Short mmCIF file of C-alpha atoms in Angstrom, two decimals:
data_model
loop_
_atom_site.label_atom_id
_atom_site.label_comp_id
_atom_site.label_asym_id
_atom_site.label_seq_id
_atom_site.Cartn_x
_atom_site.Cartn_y
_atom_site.Cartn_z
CA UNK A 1 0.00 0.00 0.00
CA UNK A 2 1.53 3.37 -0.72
CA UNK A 3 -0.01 6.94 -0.09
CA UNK A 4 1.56 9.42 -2.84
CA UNK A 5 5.33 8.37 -2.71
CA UNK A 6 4.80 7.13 0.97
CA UNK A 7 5.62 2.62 0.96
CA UNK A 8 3.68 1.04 3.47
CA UNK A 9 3.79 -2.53 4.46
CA UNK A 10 0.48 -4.59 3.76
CA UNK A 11 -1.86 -4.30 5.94
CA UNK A 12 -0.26 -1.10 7.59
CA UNK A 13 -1.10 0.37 10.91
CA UNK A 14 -1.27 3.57 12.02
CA UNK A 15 -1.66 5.64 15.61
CA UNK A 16 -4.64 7.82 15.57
CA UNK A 17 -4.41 11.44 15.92
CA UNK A 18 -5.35 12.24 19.75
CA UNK A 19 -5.45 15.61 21.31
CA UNK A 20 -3.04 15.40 24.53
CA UNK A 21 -2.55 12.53 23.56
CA UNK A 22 -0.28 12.13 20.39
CA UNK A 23 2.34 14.15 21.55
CA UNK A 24 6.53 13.33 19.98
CA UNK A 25 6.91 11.29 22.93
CA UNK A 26 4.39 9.02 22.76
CA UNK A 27 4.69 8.94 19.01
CA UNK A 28 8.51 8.07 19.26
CA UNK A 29 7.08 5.39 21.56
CA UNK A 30 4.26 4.08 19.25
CA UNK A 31 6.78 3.79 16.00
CA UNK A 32 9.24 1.97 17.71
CA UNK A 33 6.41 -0.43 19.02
CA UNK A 34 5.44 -0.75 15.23
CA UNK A 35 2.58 1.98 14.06
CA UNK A 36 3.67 2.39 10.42
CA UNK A 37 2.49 6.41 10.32
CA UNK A 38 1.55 8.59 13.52
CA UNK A 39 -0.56 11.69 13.34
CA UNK A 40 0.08 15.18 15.30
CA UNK A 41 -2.88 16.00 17.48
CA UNK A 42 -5.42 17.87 15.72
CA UNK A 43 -4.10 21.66 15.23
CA UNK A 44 -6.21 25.00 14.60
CA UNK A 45 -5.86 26.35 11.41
CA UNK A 46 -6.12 29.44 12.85
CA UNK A 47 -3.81 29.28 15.48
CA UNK A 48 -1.31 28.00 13.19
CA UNK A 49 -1.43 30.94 11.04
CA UNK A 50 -1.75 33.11 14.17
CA UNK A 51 2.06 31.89 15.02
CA UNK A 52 0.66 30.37 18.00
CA UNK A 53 3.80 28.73 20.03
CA UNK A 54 1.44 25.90 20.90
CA UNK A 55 0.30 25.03 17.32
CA UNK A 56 3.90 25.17 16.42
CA UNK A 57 5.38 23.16 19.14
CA UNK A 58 2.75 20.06 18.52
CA UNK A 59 4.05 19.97 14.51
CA UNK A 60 7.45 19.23 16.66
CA UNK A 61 9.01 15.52 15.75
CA UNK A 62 11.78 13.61 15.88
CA UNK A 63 13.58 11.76 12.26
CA UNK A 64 12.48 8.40 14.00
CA UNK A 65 8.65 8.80 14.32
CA UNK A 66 8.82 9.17 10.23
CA UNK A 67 6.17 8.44 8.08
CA UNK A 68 4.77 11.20 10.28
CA UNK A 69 1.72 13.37 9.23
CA UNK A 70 0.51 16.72 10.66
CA UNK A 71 -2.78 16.78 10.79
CA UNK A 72 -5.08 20.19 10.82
CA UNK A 73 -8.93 21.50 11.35
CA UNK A 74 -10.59 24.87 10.63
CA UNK A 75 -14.17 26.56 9.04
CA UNK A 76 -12.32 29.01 6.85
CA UNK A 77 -10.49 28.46 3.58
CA UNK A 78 -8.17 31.14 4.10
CA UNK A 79 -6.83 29.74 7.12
CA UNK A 80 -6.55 26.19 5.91
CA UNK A 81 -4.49 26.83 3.00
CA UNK A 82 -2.21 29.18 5.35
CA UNK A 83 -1.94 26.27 7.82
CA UNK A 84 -0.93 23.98 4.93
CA UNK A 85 1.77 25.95 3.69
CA UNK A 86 3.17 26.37 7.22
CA UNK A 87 2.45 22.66 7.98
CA UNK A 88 4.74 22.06 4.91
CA UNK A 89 7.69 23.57 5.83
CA UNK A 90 7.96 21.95 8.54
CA UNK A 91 8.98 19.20 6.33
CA UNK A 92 6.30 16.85 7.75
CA UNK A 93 5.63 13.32 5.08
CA UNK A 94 2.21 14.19 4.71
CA UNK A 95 -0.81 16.81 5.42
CA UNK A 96 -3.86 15.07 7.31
CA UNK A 97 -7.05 17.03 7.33
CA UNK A 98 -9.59 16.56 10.05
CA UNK A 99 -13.08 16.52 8.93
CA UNK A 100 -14.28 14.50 11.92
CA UNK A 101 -14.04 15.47 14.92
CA UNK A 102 -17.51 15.78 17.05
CA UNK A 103 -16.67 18.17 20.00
CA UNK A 104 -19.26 20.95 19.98
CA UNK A 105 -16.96 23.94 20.07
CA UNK A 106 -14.86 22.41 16.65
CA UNK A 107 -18.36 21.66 15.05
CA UNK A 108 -20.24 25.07 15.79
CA UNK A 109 -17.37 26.53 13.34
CA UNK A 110 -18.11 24.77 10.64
CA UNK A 111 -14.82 22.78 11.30
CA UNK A 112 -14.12 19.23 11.97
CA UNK A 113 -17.21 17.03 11.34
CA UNK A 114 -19.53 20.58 10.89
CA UNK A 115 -17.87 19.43 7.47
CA UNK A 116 -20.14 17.01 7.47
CA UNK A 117 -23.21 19.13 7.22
CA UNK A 118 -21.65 20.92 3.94
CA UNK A 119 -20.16 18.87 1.75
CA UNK A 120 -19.48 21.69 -0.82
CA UNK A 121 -17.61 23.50 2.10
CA UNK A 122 -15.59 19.98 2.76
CA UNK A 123 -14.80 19.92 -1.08
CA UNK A 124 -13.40 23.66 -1.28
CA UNK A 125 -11.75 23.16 2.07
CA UNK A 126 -9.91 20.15 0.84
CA UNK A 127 -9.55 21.06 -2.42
CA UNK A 128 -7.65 24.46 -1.07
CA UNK A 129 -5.70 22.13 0.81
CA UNK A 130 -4.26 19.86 -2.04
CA UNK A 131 -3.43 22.99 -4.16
CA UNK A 132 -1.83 24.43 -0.95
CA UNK A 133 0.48 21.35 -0.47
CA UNK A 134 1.70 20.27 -3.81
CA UNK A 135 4.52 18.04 -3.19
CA UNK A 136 2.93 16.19 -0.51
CA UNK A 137 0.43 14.34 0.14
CA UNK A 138 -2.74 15.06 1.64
CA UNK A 139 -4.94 12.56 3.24
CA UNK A 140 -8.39 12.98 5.49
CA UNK A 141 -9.71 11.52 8.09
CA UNK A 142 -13.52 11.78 8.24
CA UNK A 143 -17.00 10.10 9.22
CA UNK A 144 -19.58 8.19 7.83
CA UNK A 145 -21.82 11.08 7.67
CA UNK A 146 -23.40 13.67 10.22
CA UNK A 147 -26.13 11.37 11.67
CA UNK A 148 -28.31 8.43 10.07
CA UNK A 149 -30.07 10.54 7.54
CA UNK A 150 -27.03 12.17 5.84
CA UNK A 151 -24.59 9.52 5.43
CA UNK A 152 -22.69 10.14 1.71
CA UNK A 153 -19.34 8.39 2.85
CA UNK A 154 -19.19 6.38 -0.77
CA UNK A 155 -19.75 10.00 -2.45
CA UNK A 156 -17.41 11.74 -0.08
CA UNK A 157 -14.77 9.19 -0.88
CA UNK A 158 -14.98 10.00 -4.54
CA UNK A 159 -14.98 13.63 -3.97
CA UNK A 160 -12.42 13.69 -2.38
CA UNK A 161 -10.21 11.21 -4.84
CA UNK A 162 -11.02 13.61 -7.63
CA UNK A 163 -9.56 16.41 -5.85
CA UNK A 164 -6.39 14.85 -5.25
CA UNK A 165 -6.74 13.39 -1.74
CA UNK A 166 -4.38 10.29 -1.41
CA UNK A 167 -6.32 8.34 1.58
CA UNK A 168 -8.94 8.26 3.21
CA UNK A 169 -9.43 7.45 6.97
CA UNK A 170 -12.90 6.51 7.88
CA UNK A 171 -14.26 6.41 11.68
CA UNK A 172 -17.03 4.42 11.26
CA UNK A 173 -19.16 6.11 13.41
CA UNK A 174 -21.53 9.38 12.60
CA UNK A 175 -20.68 12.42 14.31
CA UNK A 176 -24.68 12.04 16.30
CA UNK A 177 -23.07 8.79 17.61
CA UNK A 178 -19.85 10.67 19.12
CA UNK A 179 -17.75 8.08 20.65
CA UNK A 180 -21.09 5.72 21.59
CA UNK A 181 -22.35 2.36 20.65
CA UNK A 182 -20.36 0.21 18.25
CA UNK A 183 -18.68 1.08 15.44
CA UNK A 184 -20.39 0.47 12.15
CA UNK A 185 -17.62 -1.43 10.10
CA UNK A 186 -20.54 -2.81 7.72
CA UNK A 187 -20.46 0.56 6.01
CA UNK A 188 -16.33 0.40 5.53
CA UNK A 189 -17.25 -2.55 3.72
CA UNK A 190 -19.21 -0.94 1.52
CA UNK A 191 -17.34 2.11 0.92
CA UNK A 192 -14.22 -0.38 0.10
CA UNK A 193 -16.80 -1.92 -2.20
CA UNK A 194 -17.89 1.60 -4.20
CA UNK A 195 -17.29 1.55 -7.99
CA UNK A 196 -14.11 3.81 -9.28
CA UNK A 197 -12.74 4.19 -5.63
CA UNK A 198 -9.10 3.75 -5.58
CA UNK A 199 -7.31 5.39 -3.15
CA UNK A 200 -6.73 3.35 -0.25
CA UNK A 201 -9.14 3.04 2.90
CA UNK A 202 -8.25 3.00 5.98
CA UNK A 203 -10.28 2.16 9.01
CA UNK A 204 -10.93 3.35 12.37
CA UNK A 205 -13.44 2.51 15.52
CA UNK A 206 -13.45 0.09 18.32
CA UNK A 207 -10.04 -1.68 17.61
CA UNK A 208 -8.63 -2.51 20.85
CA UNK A 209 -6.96 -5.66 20.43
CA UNK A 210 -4.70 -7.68 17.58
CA UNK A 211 -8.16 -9.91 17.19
CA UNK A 212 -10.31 -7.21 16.82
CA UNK A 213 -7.35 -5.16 14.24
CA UNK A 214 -7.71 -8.50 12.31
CA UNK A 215 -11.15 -8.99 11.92
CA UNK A 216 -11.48 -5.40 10.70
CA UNK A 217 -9.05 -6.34 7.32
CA UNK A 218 -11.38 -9.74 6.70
CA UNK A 219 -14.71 -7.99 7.25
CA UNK A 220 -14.11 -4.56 5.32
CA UNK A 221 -11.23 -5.12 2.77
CA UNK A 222 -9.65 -2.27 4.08
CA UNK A 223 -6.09 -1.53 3.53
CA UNK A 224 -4.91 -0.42 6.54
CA UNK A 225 -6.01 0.15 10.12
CA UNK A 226 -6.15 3.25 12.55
CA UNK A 227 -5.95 2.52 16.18
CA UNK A 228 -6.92 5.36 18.56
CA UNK A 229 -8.10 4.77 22.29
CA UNK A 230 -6.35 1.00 22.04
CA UNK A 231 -3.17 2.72 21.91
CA UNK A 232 -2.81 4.67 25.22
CA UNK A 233 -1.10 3.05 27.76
CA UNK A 234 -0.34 0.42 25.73
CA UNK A 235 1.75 1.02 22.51
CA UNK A 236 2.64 -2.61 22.59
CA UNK A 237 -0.56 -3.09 20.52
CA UNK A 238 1.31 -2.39 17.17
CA UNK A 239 3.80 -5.18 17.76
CA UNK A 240 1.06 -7.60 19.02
CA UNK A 241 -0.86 -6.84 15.78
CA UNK A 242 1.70 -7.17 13.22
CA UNK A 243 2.83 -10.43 15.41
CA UNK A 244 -0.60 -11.37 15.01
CA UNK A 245 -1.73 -10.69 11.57
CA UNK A 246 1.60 -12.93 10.18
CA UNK A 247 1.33 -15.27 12.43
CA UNK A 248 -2.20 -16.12 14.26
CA UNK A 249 -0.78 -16.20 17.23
CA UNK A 250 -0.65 -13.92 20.25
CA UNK A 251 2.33 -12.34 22.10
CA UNK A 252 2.16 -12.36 25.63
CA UNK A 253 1.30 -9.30 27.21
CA UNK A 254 4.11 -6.63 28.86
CA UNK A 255 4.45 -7.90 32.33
CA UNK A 256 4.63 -5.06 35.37
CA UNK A 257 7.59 -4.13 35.07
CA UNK A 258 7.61 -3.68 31.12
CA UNK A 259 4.70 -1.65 32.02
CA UNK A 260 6.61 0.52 34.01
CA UNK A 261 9.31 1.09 32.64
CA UNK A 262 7.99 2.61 29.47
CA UNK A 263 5.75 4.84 31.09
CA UNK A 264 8.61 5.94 33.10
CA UNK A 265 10.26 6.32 29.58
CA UNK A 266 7.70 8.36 28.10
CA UNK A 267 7.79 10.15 31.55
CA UNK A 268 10.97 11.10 30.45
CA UNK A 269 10.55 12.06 26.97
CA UNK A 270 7.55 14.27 27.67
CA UNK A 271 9.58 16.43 30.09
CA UNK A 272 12.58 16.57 27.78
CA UNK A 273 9.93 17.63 25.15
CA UNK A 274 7.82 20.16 27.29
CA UNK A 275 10.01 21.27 30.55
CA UNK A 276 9.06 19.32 33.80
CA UNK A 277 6.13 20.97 34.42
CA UNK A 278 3.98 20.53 31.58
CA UNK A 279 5.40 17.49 31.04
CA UNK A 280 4.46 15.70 34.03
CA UNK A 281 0.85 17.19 33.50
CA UNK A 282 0.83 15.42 30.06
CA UNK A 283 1.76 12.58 31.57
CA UNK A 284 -1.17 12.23 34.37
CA UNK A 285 -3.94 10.99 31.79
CA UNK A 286 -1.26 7.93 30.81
CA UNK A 287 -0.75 6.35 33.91
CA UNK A 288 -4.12 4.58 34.53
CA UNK A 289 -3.98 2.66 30.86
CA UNK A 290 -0.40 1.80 31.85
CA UNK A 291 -1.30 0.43 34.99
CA UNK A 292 -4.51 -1.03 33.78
CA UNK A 293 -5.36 -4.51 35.17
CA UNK A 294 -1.87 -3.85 37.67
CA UNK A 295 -2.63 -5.34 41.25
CA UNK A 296 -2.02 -2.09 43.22
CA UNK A 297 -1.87 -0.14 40.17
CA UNK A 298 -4.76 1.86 41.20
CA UNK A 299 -3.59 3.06 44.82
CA UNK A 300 -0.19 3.77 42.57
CA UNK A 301 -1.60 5.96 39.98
CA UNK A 302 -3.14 7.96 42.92
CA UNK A 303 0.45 7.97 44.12
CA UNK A 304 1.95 9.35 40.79
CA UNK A 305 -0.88 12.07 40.59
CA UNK A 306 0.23 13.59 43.63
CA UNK A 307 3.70 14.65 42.15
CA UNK A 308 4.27 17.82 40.06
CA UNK A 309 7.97 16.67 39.50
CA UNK A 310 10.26 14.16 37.64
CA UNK A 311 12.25 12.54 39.77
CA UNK A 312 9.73 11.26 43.10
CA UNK A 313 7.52 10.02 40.37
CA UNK A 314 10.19 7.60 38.38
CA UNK A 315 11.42 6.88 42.25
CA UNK A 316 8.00 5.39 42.82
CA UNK A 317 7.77 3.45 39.08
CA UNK A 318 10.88 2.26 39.21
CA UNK A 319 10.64 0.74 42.92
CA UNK A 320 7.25 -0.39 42.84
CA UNK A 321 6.22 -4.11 43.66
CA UNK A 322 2.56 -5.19 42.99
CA UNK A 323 2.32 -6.82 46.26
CA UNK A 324 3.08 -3.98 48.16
CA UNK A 325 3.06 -0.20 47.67
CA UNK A 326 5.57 2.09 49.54
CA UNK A 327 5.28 5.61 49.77
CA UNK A 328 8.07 8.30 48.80
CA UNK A 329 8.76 11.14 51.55
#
């Protein structure tokens, strides 16, 4: 599978977009784990064109996290081709438009899936994007449709092929359904199904485990796999994927102190990245996936949230024992 001049393994996968979530650190982690392309959180259009420090600093990244893609959101044409010329020099592989996201505040501006609602806006907007970008590719990442009545992913999909787009990510989900009930991976069958669609599919919604990443490619045909919410806390569901998907068999899961030392890792990584301050802030909404199904990792994670600073917080992950906890003076 390749997106513009972008190889890609069959049956790639990638790490969804995430706001405070997909930061360089946990990227870094997630492409070393095996996600074959990570995403930027979502950034303003307009705050990108604004200069904004924060819109600049999350289009930050390392060589290693390459095939990486920036992705951006906005209601305004203007500001969408700015923020894809700006995007572009920071040398990013590719240019990832969001026309999905369901938050209120995104929507209300027309941005995000408010796309959804105007599909001639979505068509200038991306088309302004492609033109913008040139050399690289652009990609989207959408919905099936605004809710039940309006959903046009098959015609979306071709739209956006004609303009130029080389991939399309589909969250199988409308943006009524937000983040609720299941995901609706019938319809990702029958976009991957729609007459003159070439460009490659890729889907997204409700894969949490390698079994669940594998029934996805047999059910819908599609040629690659996003994996959002699966992800935190547990980047080790790239390599148990690809493990699985060659194979058909599983790896064992990280034990404690696996556990624990990555997030102490990415500990790290996110202060280098943001000073220790933010970066231990950043890190607070990791823990609990990390320590997910951890005897004592509960009364731990209360432990780690009391800490504004580095060091008594890798003290306490890097002497903890699941039988016991200990507290740091």
């Amino acid at each position: 599978m390749n997106i513009g001049s972008i190889e890609l393994p069959e049956q790639p996968l990638f790490l969804a977009p995430m706001e405070d979530v997909t930061d360089s650190p946990f990227r870094q982690i997630c492409r070393r784990k095996g996600a074959d392309i990570v995403f930027t959180e979502f950034i303003s259009s307009e705050a990108i064109i604004r200069d904004s420090d924060i819109a600049m600093q999350k289009m930050d990244f390392e060589e290693m996290e390459r095939p990486f893609g920036v992705q951006i959101f906005g209601g305004r044409e203007e500001a969408m081709e700015g923020a894809a010329k700006v995007a572009v020099d920071q040398n990013p592989d590719l240019v990832d438009i969001n026309f999905g996201c369901p938050v209120y505040k995104i929507v209300k501006k027309g941005a995000g899936a408010g796309c959804l609602k105007d599909l001639a806006m979505m068509e200038r907007m991306a088309g302004t994007v492609v033109d913008a970008v040139k050399d690289r590719p652009v990609t989207v990442k959408t919905r099936l449709g605004w809710d039940d009545n309006t959903i046009k992913i098959q015609e979306v999909a071709l739209m956006l092929q004609k303009l130029g787009v080389k991939a399309l990510t589909v969250h199988a989900r409308t943006r009524a359904q937000k983040y609720k009930g299941d995901a609706r991976w019938d319809w990702l069958k029958k976009l991957k199904n729609t007459p003159g669609l070439e460009i490659p599919i890729i889907g997204n919604g409700d894969v949490t485990s390698p079994e669940l990443a594998k029934k996805m490619f047999e059910e819908t045909g599609v040629d690659g796999v996003m994996i959002g919410r699966g992800a935190i806390g547990n980047p080790w569901i790239f390599e148990q994927t690809k493990h699985y998907l060659e194979t058909g068999e599983l790896l064992p899961e990280p034990t404690v102190k696996q556990r624990v030392e990555l997030c102490a890792e990415q500990l790290q990584l996110s202060v280098k990245q943001h000073g220790e301050r933010y970066g231990v802030i950043i890190m607070k909404k990791h823990y609990g996936q990390y320590l997910k199904g951890v005897r004592n990792g509960k009364k731990l994670r209360m432990q780690l949230m009391e800490h504004d600073e580095m060091d008594p917080i890798l003290e306490l992950l890097y002497n903890f024992d699941e039988t016991e906890i200990h507290a740091v003076a």
